[in-house]
Amino acid sequence: MSPRRNRPKAAGESGRSAGDDSAGRYGGWQSTESWQGEEWSVRHVAGASAQGKTYRCPGCDQLIPSGVPHVVAWPEHSGVDDRRHWHKACWNAKDRRTTRVQRSRSAPRF
């Protein structure tokens, strides 16, 4: 058995840039997409990194349960306060959805 390598790999060996390291830490990869005339940062989050957390999807207004893989998106010019957690299917269908979510009167407002 060979000994464990304790030194980090050089940037060229791993195939990832320094900007990708923070995205990898959360179990996903990050990209940039254009939507509604703005550039959006989109990070795909693995379910394992979302353990113990529940989010509300702005696309369908349903809860994203703990441990479910999903997408985090925010406008590039904004800060972390504008991040929104989406189901992957809802993010992919964002152009086909209406802008107004219809809720019942007794539904909680989050």
PDB file of C-alpha atoms in Angstrom:
ATOM      1  CA  MET A   1       0.000   0.000   0.000  1.00  0.00           C
ATOM      2  CA  SER A   2       1.355   3.418  -0.890  1.00  0.00           C
ATOM      3  CA  PRO A   3       1.435   6.208   1.686  1.00  0.00           C
ATOM      4  CA  ARG A   4      -1.239   8.884   1.744  1.00  0.00           C
ATOM      5  CA  ARG A   5      -0.429  12.083  -0.100  1.00  0.00           C
ATOM      6  CA  ASN A   6      -0.636  15.023   2.310  1.00  0.00           C
ATOM      7  CA  ARG A   7       0.375  17.781  -0.066  1.00  0.00           C
ATOM      8  CA  PRO A   8      -2.292  19.542  -2.135  1.00  0.00           C
ATOM      9  CA  LYS A   9      -2.168  18.998  -5.875  1.00  0.00           C
ATOM     10  CA  ALA A  10      -1.014  21.812  -8.108  1.00  0.00           C
ATOM     11  CA  ALA A  11      -3.742  23.769  -9.926  1.00  0.00           C
ATOM     12  CA  GLY A  12      -2.853  22.117 -13.234  1.00  0.00           C
ATOM     13  CA  GLU A  13      -3.097  18.590 -11.841  1.00  0.00           C
ATOM     14  CA  SER A  14      -6.561  18.787 -10.331  1.00  0.00           C
ATOM     15  CA  GLY A  15      -8.247  20.285 -13.392  1.00  0.00           C
ATOM     16  CA  ARG A  16     -10.084  22.881 -11.316  1.00  0.00           C
ATOM     17  CA  SER A  17      -9.287  26.549 -10.849  1.00  0.00           C
ATOM     18  CA  ALA A  18      -9.044  28.383  -7.541  1.00  0.00           C
ATOM     19  CA  GLY A  19     -12.507  29.858  -8.112  1.00  0.00           C
ATOM     20  CA  ASP A  20     -14.043  26.385  -8.239  1.00  0.00           C
ATOM     21  CA  ASP A  21     -12.711  25.349  -4.837  1.00  0.00           C
ATOM     22  CA  SER A  22     -15.397  27.175  -2.863  1.00  0.00           C
ATOM     23  CA  ALA A  23     -18.118  25.602  -5.008  1.00  0.00           C
ATOM     24  CA  GLY A  24     -16.584  22.151  -4.543  1.00  0.00           C
ATOM     25  CA  ARG A  25     -16.608  22.597  -0.806  1.00  0.00           C
ATOM     26  CA  TYR A  26     -20.412  22.727  -0.876  1.00  0.00           C
ATOM     27  CA  GLY A  27     -20.744  19.652  -3.031  1.00  0.00           C
ATOM     28  CA  GLY A  28     -21.543  21.214  -6.377  1.00  0.00           C
ATOM     29  CA  TRP A  29     -20.281  23.221  -9.318  1.00  0.00           C
ATOM     30  CA  GLN A  30     -20.923  26.821 -10.237  1.00  0.00           C
ATOM     31  CA  SER A  31     -21.721  28.438 -13.569  1.00  0.00           C
ATOM     32  CA  THR A  32     -23.099  31.691 -14.968  1.00  0.00           C
ATOM     33  CA  GLU A  33     -26.405  31.916 -16.846  1.00  0.00           C
ATOM     34  CA  SER A  34     -28.329  34.756 -18.424  1.00  0.00           C
ATOM     35  CA  TRP A  35     -31.954  35.206 -17.313  1.00  0.00           C
ATOM     36  CA  GLN A  36     -34.301  38.213 -17.518  1.00  0.00           C
ATOM     37  CA  GLY A  37     -31.523  40.350 -18.974  1.00  0.00           C
ATOM     38  CA  GLU A  38     -29.170  39.715 -16.039  1.00  0.00           C
ATOM     39  CA  GLU A  39     -26.234  37.436 -15.432  1.00  0.00           C
ATOM     40  CA  TRP A  40     -26.940  34.922 -12.652  1.00  0.00           C
ATOM     41  CA  SER A  41     -24.493  32.817 -10.679  1.00  0.00           C
ATOM     42  CA  VAL A  42     -25.867  29.295 -10.404  1.00  0.00           C
ATOM     43  CA  ARG A  43     -24.483  26.724  -7.993  1.00  0.00           C
ATOM     44  CA  HIS A  44     -25.615  23.113  -8.018  1.00  0.00           C
ATOM     45  CA  VAL A  45     -25.758  21.832  -4.439  1.00  0.00           C
ATOM     46  CA  ALA A  46     -25.447  18.145  -3.589  1.00  0.00           C
ATOM     47  CA  GLY A  47     -27.979  16.747  -1.161  1.00  0.00           C
ATOM     48  CA  ALA A  48     -25.331  15.737   1.365  1.00  0.00           C
ATOM     49  CA  SER A  49     -24.307  19.357   1.910  1.00  0.00           C
ATOM     50  CA  ALA A  50     -27.925  20.405   2.515  1.00  0.00           C
ATOM     51  CA  GLN A  51     -28.539  18.122   5.505  1.00  0.00           C
ATOM     52  CA  GLY A  52     -30.642  19.668   8.252  1.00  0.00           C
ATOM     53  CA  LYS A  53     -31.745  22.638   6.132  1.00  0.00           C
ATOM     54  CA  THR A  54     -35.092  23.330   4.482  1.00  0.00           C
ATOM     55  CA  TYR A  55     -35.642  25.986   1.816  1.00  0.00           C
ATOM     56  CA  ARG A  56     -38.653  27.322  -0.102  1.00  0.00           C
ATOM     57  CA  CYS A  57     -38.378  27.200  -3.891  1.00  0.00           C
ATOM     58  CA  PRO A  58     -39.434  30.494  -5.529  1.00  0.00           C
ATOM     59  CA  GLY A  59     -40.432  28.645  -8.699  1.00  0.00           C
ATOM     60  CA  CYS A  60     -43.149  26.431  -7.216  1.00  0.00           C
ATOM     61  CA  ASP A  61     -43.448  27.871  -3.677  1.00  0.00           C
ATOM     62  CA  GLN A  62     -42.913  24.391  -2.204  1.00  0.00           C
ATOM     63  CA  LEU A  63     -40.376  23.309   0.416  1.00  0.00           C
ATOM     64  CA  ILE A  64     -37.094  21.745  -0.615  1.00  0.00           C
ATOM     65  CA  PRO A  65     -36.596  19.039   2.029  1.00  0.00           C
ATOM     66  CA  SER A  66     -33.351  18.449   3.840  1.00  0.00           C
ATOM     67  CA  GLY A  67     -30.802  16.415   1.891  1.00  0.00           C
ATOM     68  CA  VAL A  68     -32.332  16.987  -1.570  1.00  0.00           C
ATOM     69  CA  PRO A  69     -29.995  18.164  -4.356  1.00  0.00           C
ATOM     70  CA  HIS A  70     -31.030  21.581  -5.662  1.00  0.00           C
ATOM     71  CA  VAL A  71     -29.799  24.806  -7.290  1.00  0.00           C
ATOM     72  CA  VAL A  72     -28.806  28.081  -5.618  1.00  0.00           C
ATOM     73  CA  ALA A  73     -29.045  31.122  -7.909  1.00  0.00           C
ATOM     74  CA  TRP A  74     -28.426  34.844  -7.412  1.00  0.00           C
ATOM     75  CA  PRO A  75     -27.827  37.878  -9.646  1.00  0.00           C
ATOM     76  CA  GLU A  76     -24.094  38.449 -10.116  1.00  0.00           C
ATOM     77  CA  HIS A  77     -24.277  42.099  -9.054  1.00  0.00           C
ATOM     78  CA  SER A  78     -26.031  41.173  -5.773  1.00  0.00           C
ATOM     79  CA  GLY A  79     -24.765  39.866  -2.486  1.00  0.00           C
ATOM     80  CA  VAL A  80     -25.478  36.693  -0.559  1.00  0.00           C
ATOM     81  CA  ASP A  81     -28.796  38.055   0.709  1.00  0.00           C
ATOM     82  CA  ASP A  82     -30.294  37.632  -2.774  1.00  0.00           C
ATOM     83  CA  ARG A  83     -29.485  33.919  -3.071  1.00  0.00           C
ATOM     84  CA  ARG A  84     -32.503  31.717  -3.748  1.00  0.00           C
ATOM     85  CA  HIS A  85     -32.727  27.941  -3.516  1.00  0.00           C
ATOM     86  CA  TRP A  86     -34.590  26.303  -6.420  1.00  0.00           C
ATOM     87  CA  HIS A  87     -35.570  22.752  -7.301  1.00  0.00           C
ATOM     88  CA  LYS A  88     -33.499  21.759 -10.330  1.00  0.00           C
ATOM     89  CA  ALA A  89     -36.635  21.222 -12.422  1.00  0.00           C
ATOM     90  CA  CYS A  90     -38.067  24.596 -11.371  1.00  0.00           C
ATOM     91  CA  TRP A  91     -34.847  26.406 -12.307  1.00  0.00           C
ATOM     92  CA  ASN A  92     -34.823  24.688 -15.703  1.00  0.00           C
ATOM     93  CA  ALA A  93     -38.499  25.646 -16.269  1.00  0.00           C
ATOM     94  CA  LYS A  94     -38.199  29.230 -14.963  1.00  0.00           C
ATOM     95  CA  ASP A  95     -38.963  30.724 -18.395  1.00  0.00           C
ATOM     96  CA  ARG A  96     -42.167  28.702 -18.754  1.00  0.00           C
ATOM     97  CA  ARG A  97     -43.583  29.663 -15.350  1.00  0.00           C
ATOM     98  CA  THR A  98     -45.795  32.619 -14.525  1.00  0.00           C
ATOM     99  CA  THR A  99     -44.358  35.412 -12.425  1.00  0.00           C
ATOM    100  CA  ARG A 100     -47.173  35.421  -9.874  1.00  0.00           C
ATOM    101  CA  VAL A 101     -47.500  32.482  -7.488  1.00  0.00           C
ATOM    102  CA  GLN A 102     -51.090  31.702  -6.521  1.00  0.00           C
ATOM    103  CA  ARG A 103     -51.485  30.752  -2.857  1.00  0.00           C
ATOM    104  CA  SER A 104     -54.528  29.897  -0.847  1.00  0.00           C
ATOM    105  CA  ARG A 105     -55.605  32.395   1.809  1.00  0.00           C
ATOM    106  CA  SER A 106     -54.480  30.183   4.664  1.00  0.00           C
ATOM    107  CA  ALA A 107     -51.038  29.420   3.174  1.00  0.00           C
ATOM    108  CA  PRO A 108     -48.040  30.734   5.126  1.00  0.00           C
ATOM    109  CA  ARG A 109     -46.090  33.591   3.562  1.00  0.00           C
ATOM    110  CA  PHE A 110     -42.358  32.953   3.593  1.00  0.00           C
TER     111      PHE A 110
END
